Short mmCIF file of C-alpha atoms in Angstrom, two decimals:
data_model
loop_
_atom_site.label_atom_id
_atom_site.label_comp_id
_atom_site.label_asym_id
_atom_site.label_seq_id
_atom_site.Cartn_x
_atom_site.Cartn_y
_atom_site.Cartn_z
CA UNK W 398 23.41 2.02 1.40
CA UNK W 399 21.13 3.52 -1.03
CA UNK W 400 23.47 2.42 -3.27
CA UNK W 401 23.32 -0.88 -2.33
CA UNK W 402 19.77 -1.01 -1.58
CA UNK W 403 19.29 0.05 -5.33
CA UNK W 404 22.33 -2.35 -7.02
CA UNK W 405 19.87 -4.91 -4.82
CA UNK W 406 16.45 -3.95 -6.34
CA UNK W 407 18.90 -3.98 -10.24
CA UNK W 408 19.98 -7.08 -9.40
CA UNK W 409 16.70 -8.83 -8.09
CA UNK W 410 14.20 -6.92 -11.25
CA UNK W 411 17.46 -9.00 -13.70
CA UNK W 412 17.03 -12.27 -12.00
CA UNK W 413 12.98 -12.05 -12.55
CA UNK W 414 13.25 -10.52 -16.21
CA UNK W 415 15.90 -14.16 -17.06
CA UNK W 416 13.19 -15.85 -15.32
CA UNK W 417 10.29 -14.58 -16.82
CA UNK W 418 11.95 -15.26 -20.09
CA UNK W 419 12.78 -18.66 -19.44
CA UNK W 420 8.91 -19.43 -18.74
CA UNK W 421 7.90 -17.82 -21.66
CA UNK W 422 10.71 -20.12 -23.74
CA UNK W 423 9.17 -23.77 -21.69
CA UNK W 424 7.25 -26.05 -23.59
CA UNK W 425 6.05 -27.51 -19.92
CA UNK W 426 3.18 -26.30 -18.26
CA UNK W 427 3.68 -23.23 -16.62
CA UNK W 428 0.92 -20.79 -17.07
CA UNK W 429 0.62 -19.86 -13.17
CA UNK W 430 4.01 -19.00 -13.13
CA UNK W 431 3.82 -16.95 -16.85
CA UNK W 432 0.87 -15.88 -14.95
CA UNK W 433 2.96 -14.06 -12.77
CA UNK W 434 5.27 -12.85 -15.07
CA UNK W 435 2.35 -10.86 -16.62
CA UNK W 436 2.73 -6.74 -15.85
CA UNK W 437 0.07 -5.03 -13.56
CA UNK W 438 -0.75 -3.09 -16.37
CA UNK W 439 -2.14 -5.96 -17.23
CA UNK W 440 -4.39 -6.05 -14.82
CA UNK W 441 -5.03 -1.99 -14.73
CA UNK W 442 -4.80 0.02 -17.12
CA UNK W 443 -5.16 3.47 -17.88
CA UNK W 444 -9.06 3.91 -18.14
CA UNK W 445 -9.68 0.98 -15.08
CA UNK W 446 -7.28 3.65 -13.22
CA UNK W 447 -8.99 6.40 -13.89
CA UNK W 448 -12.40 4.28 -12.93
CA UNK W 449 -11.48 3.45 -9.98
CA UNK W 450 -10.61 7.26 -9.25
CA UNK W 451 -12.79 9.23 -10.75
CA UNK W 452 -12.24 12.04 -8.76
CA UNK W 453 -9.10 12.12 -7.94
CA UNK W 454 -8.33 15.08 -10.18
CA UNK W 455 -11.02 17.06 -9.30
CA UNK W 456 -10.39 21.32 -8.24
CA UNK W 457 -12.07 19.92 -4.27
CA UNK W 458 -8.88 17.49 -3.79
CA UNK W 459 -5.62 19.15 -3.04
CA UNK W 460 -3.95 16.23 -4.68
CA UNK W 461 -4.83 16.81 -8.00
CA UNK W 462 -2.59 15.46 -10.89
CA UNK W 463 -0.23 13.92 -8.06
CA UNK W 464 -0.94 10.65 -8.38
CA UNK W 465 -0.68 9.52 -12.42
CA UNK W 466 -1.61 6.22 -13.79
CA UNK W 467 1.96 6.48 -14.87
CA UNK W 468 3.77 7.00 -11.59
CA UNK W 469 2.00 3.92 -10.07
CA UNK W 470 3.10 1.80 -12.55
CA UNK W 471 6.36 3.08 -12.57
CA UNK W 472 6.92 2.64 -8.99
CA UNK W 473 4.89 -0.95 -8.47
CA UNK W 474 8.46 -1.96 -11.11
CA UNK W 475 10.28 -1.19 -8.49
CA UNK W 476 8.35 -3.55 -5.87
CA UNK W 477 8.28 -6.98 -8.13
CA UNK W 478 6.17 -9.26 -5.95
CA UNK W 479 3.56 -6.52 -6.05
CA UNK W 480 0.53 -7.77 -7.55
CA UNK W 481 2.72 -10.47 -9.91
CA UNK W 482 2.51 -12.95 -7.14
CA UNK W 483 -0.01 -16.23 -7.00
CA UNK W 484 -3.06 -16.87 -9.36
CA UNK W 485 -4.50 -14.52 -11.44
CA UNK W 486 -7.05 -14.49 -8.47
CA UNK W 487 -4.78 -13.89 -5.93
CA UNK W 488 -3.10 -10.91 -7.99
CA UNK W 489 -6.29 -9.38 -8.95
CA UNK W 490 -7.13 -9.84 -5.13
CA UNK W 491 -3.73 -8.01 -3.73
CA UNK W 492 -4.13 -5.15 -6.24
CA UNK W 493 -7.64 -4.57 -4.97
CA UNK W 494 -6.67 -4.54 -1.40
CA UNK W 495 -3.65 -1.95 -1.62
CA UNK W 496 -5.99 0.67 -3.78
CA UNK W 497 -8.49 0.20 -0.67
CA UNK W 498 -6.49 0.62 1.96
CA UNK W 499 -4.48 3.53 0.36
CA UNK W 500 -7.87 5.07 -0.74
CA UNK W 501 -9.44 5.22 2.73
CA UNK W 502 -5.86 7.08 3.73
CA UNK W 503 -6.69 9.47 1.23
CA UNK W 504 -10.43 9.79 0.63
CA UNK W 505 -12.02 12.52 -0.25
CA UNK W 506 -15.56 11.52 0.04
CA UNK W 507 -18.57 11.77 2.19
CA UNK W 508 -21.88 9.16 2.08
CA UNK W 509 -23.95 11.44 -0.80
CA UNK W 510 -20.58 12.17 -2.44
CA UNK W 511 -21.01 12.17 -6.27
CA UNK W 512 -20.38 8.69 -7.61
CA UNK W 513 -21.01 7.47 -4.11
CA UNK W 514 -18.24 7.60 -1.28
CA UNK W 515 -15.67 5.12 -2.52
CA UNK W 516 -14.68 6.69 -5.83
CA UNK W 517 -12.72 9.24 -3.48
CA UNK W 518 -9.90 7.28 -3.07
CA UNK W 519 -6.44 9.54 -3.24
CA UNK W 520 -7.67 13.36 -2.74
CA UNK W 521 -4.77 14.29 -0.48
CA UNK W 522 -1.42 13.83 -0.77
CA UNK W 523 -0.35 14.80 3.51
CA UNK W 524 -2.45 14.72 6.41
CA UNK W 525 -4.40 18.17 7.32
CA UNK W 526 -3.96 19.88 10.94
CA UNK W 527 -2.14 16.64 12.96
CA UNK W 528 -2.87 16.58 16.57
CA UNK W 529 0.94 16.09 16.81
CA UNK W 530 4.49 15.71 15.16
CA UNK W 531 4.54 12.04 15.43
CA UNK W 532 8.04 12.11 16.69
CA UNK W 533 8.82 9.23 18.93
CA UNK W 534 11.46 10.36 21.40
CA UNK W 535 12.14 7.16 22.32
CA UNK W 536 13.15 5.99 19.28
CA UNK W 537 16.79 5.84 19.25
CA UNK W 538 17.90 4.09 15.72
CA UNK W 539 15.79 7.05 14.16
CA UNK W 540 15.91 9.88 15.89
CA UNK W 541 13.67 12.44 15.17
CA UNK W 542 15.60 16.14 13.22
CA UNK W 543 14.72 18.72 14.97
CA UNK W 544 11.45 20.82 13.35
CA UNK W 545 10.27 18.13 11.47
CA UNK W 546 6.99 16.43 11.55
CA UNK W 547 6.56 13.33 10.52
CA UNK W 548 2.67 13.50 9.75
CA UNK W 549 0.52 10.83 7.47
CA UNK W 550 1.77 11.52 3.85
CA UNK W 551 1.89 9.54 0.45
CA UNK W 552 -0.98 7.64 -0.44
CA UNK W 553 -0.53 5.17 2.91
CA UNK W 554 0.15 8.10 4.93
CA UNK W 555 3.24 7.41 6.21
CA UNK W 556 3.67 8.39 9.66
CA UNK W 557 6.21 8.54 12.24
CA UNK W 558 9.94 8.93 12.38
CA UNK W 559 10.27 4.77 13.11
CA UNK W 560 8.34 4.52 9.40
CA UNK W 561 10.24 7.76 7.58
CA UNK W 562 13.94 6.79 8.66
CA UNK W 563 13.70 3.12 7.40
CA UNK W 564 11.40 3.75 4.05
CA UNK W 565 13.69 6.04 2.98
CA UNK W 566 16.76 4.02 3.58
CA UNK W 567 15.10 1.27 1.47
CA UNK W 568 14.20 3.95 -1.14
CA UNK W 569 17.08 5.94 -1.48
CA UNK W 570 15.68 9.34 0.67
CA UNK W 571 16.74 11.34 3.49
CA UNK W 572 13.47 10.47 5.59
CA UNK W 573 14.37 11.80 8.92
CA UNK W 574 15.95 15.28 7.48
CA UNK W 575 13.53 15.57 4.81
CA UNK W 576 10.20 14.14 5.26
CA UNK W 577 8.45 16.53 3.19
CA UNK W 578 9.79 14.74 -0.07
CA UNK W 579 6.87 12.13 0.20
CA UNK W 580 3.95 14.94 -0.19
CA UNK W 581 6.23 16.59 -2.82
CA UNK W 582 7.44 13.83 -5.05
CA UNK W 583 4.80 11.53 -6.50
CA UNK W 584 6.94 9.09 -7.38
CA UNK W 585 8.94 8.45 -3.96
CA UNK W 586 5.33 9.06 -2.41
CA UNK W 587 4.02 5.67 -4.48
CA UNK W 588 7.07 4.05 -3.52
CA UNK W 589 6.47 4.50 -0.06
CA UNK W 590 2.79 2.93 -0.04
CA UNK W 591 4.51 0.07 -2.00
CA UNK W 592 7.51 -0.19 0.47
CA UNK W 593 4.64 -0.37 3.75
CA UNK W 594 2.75 -2.78 1.84
CA UNK W 595 5.78 -5.69 0.96
CA UNK W 596 7.82 -4.75 3.98
CA UNK W 597 7.57 -7.18 7.20
CA UNK W 598 7.82 -5.47 10.72
CA UNK W 599 7.66 -7.77 13.39
CA UNK W 600 6.01 -9.01 15.25
CA UNK W 601 3.22 -8.24 12.36
CA UNK W 602 3.85 -9.07 8.44
CA UNK W 603 4.08 -7.59 5.43
CA UNK W 604 0.04 -6.77 3.67
CA UNK W 605 1.64 -8.60 0.80
CA UNK W 606 2.45 -12.01 2.59
CA UNK W 607 -1.74 -11.65 4.04
CA UNK W 608 -2.89 -11.02 1.16
CA UNK W 609 -0.98 -13.65 -1.46
CA UNK W 610 -1.41 -16.74 0.83
CA UNK W 611 2.07 -16.27 3.21
CA UNK W 612 1.00 -14.94 5.83
CA UNK W 613 1.26 -17.70 8.99
CA UNK W 614 -0.69 -17.07 11.88
CA UNK W 615 1.77 -17.78 15.51
CA UNK W 616 0.27 -18.58 18.55
CA UNK W 617 -0.09 -14.86 19.77
CA UNK W 618 -2.03 -13.91 16.39
CA UNK W 619 -4.72 -16.96 16.48
CA UNK W 620 -4.81 -15.93 20.19
CA UNK W 621 -5.79 -12.56 19.40
CA UNK W 622 -8.21 -14.28 16.52
CA UNK W 623 -6.31 -12.17 13.75
CA UNK W 624 -7.21 -14.59 11.01
CA UNK W 625 -5.59 -14.76 7.27
CA UNK W 626 -8.33 -12.35 5.04
CA UNK W 627 -8.55 -7.85 3.99
CA UNK W 628 -9.31 -7.50 8.31
CA UNK W 629 -5.59 -8.48 9.21
CA UNK W 630 -4.31 -5.72 6.60
CA UNK W 631 -6.26 -3.10 8.30
CA UNK W 632 -4.89 -4.62 11.77
CA UNK W 633 -1.40 -3.99 9.89
CA UNK W 634 -1.92 -0.16 9.40
CA UNK W 635 -3.59 1.21 12.20
CA UNK W 636 -5.04 -1.51 14.25
CA UNK W 637 -4.30 -0.01 17.66
CA UNK W 638 -7.37 2.81 16.24
CA UNK W 639 -9.80 0.59 14.93
CA UNK W 640 -9.51 -2.91 15.33
CA UNK W 641 -11.69 -4.85 18.33
CA UNK W 642 -14.53 -2.45 17.69
CA UNK W 643 -17.95 -4.07 16.45
CA UNK W 644 -19.01 -1.90 13.08
CA UNK W 645 -16.22 0.16 13.51
CA UNK W 646 -17.17 3.43 10.68
CA UNK W 647 -12.87 3.81 9.41
CA UNK W 648 -13.15 0.01 8.61
CA UNK W 649 -16.04 -0.06 6.69
CA UNK W 650 -15.05 2.50 4.54
CA UNK W 651 -11.60 0.21 3.76
CA UNK W 652 -14.05 -2.97 2.91
CA UNK W 653 -16.11 -0.67 1.14
CA UNK W 654 -13.05 0.67 -0.91
CA UNK W 655 -12.68 -3.01 -1.26
CA UNK W 656 -15.57 -4.33 -2.48
CA UNK W 657 -16.01 -1.61 -5.24
CA UNK W 658 -12.30 -2.03 -6.71
CA UNK W 659 -12.77 -6.40 -6.41
CA UNK W 660 -16.14 -5.75 -8.42
CA UNK W 661 -14.16 -4.03 -11.16
CA UNK W 662 -11.16 -6.03 -11.06
CA UNK W 663 -13.97 -8.73 -11.71
CA UNK W 664 -12.37 -11.34 -8.40
CA UNK W 665 -14.19 -11.74 -4.99
CA UNK W 666 -12.80 -10.07 -1.86
CA UNK W 667 -12.17 -13.61 -0.03
CA UNK W 668 -13.43 -13.85 3.92
CA UNK W 669 -12.35 -12.08 6.92
CA UNK W 670 -12.64 -8.91 5.72
CA UNK W 671 -12.99 -6.69 8.77
CA UNK W 672 -10.99 -7.06 12.29
CA UNK W 673 -13.91 -6.29 14.67
CA UNK W 674 -12.67 -9.15 16.81
CA UNK W 675 -9.17 -9.18 16.74
CA UNK W 676 -6.24 -7.92 18.56
CA UNK W 677 -4.83 -5.28 17.75
CA UNK W 678 -0.42 -6.06 17.02
#
């Protein structure tokens, strides 16, 4: 299955490249399409990345030297739609939203931290002192392997056997027998975050679809007040614990990161940033 997944990804990349070449040679108006073919690195270069993550390689951060800029760029190429879909504003906003969410999940900041609380993303690579092994024994499709912990690991803090299993299948590693690789291999770690971001897990839409305007709320979504915006992305990631709570500190932290990165990318955040009035999925 890993070979099939790799071949599918390779075919998609080849077709995407051919499309971009045809667009670049077209004489008709296709500025938006041309924009979508420009790589992530054209919007976020190494200097900007390091400005965003000022302290990720400090000695105080357990993930020191783990999340390299080049690894981020290389990992993103495995998901051609990420940061390349829609207008320039949409592209920048999606990148800012993704980096904000992974920053909260791996934050080492505090209220009076040097350079502010939102300059400390990507400080951690795995959960410290987990309260459980995150094994859902009722899930028979992705059964837990004896003695393994499916605690939070990587930029998105991938958790639970029912996420490690399909992530590994999609990315070519055994997520159930070797979940530790997500905290030991930076490329795989970053790919798990992008996989989670790009993958729909019904009834949840993908974070990507929400941020690029492809999310169409169902009747249940409307009833739950799950209106498109950054708040729905937080709901997708951790709504069961954070949404439906007025002025939740964790939600506010995510928003704080989002606002900082959006400003650095010179783009507005859009509306509906929190999920205080939303029911979780």
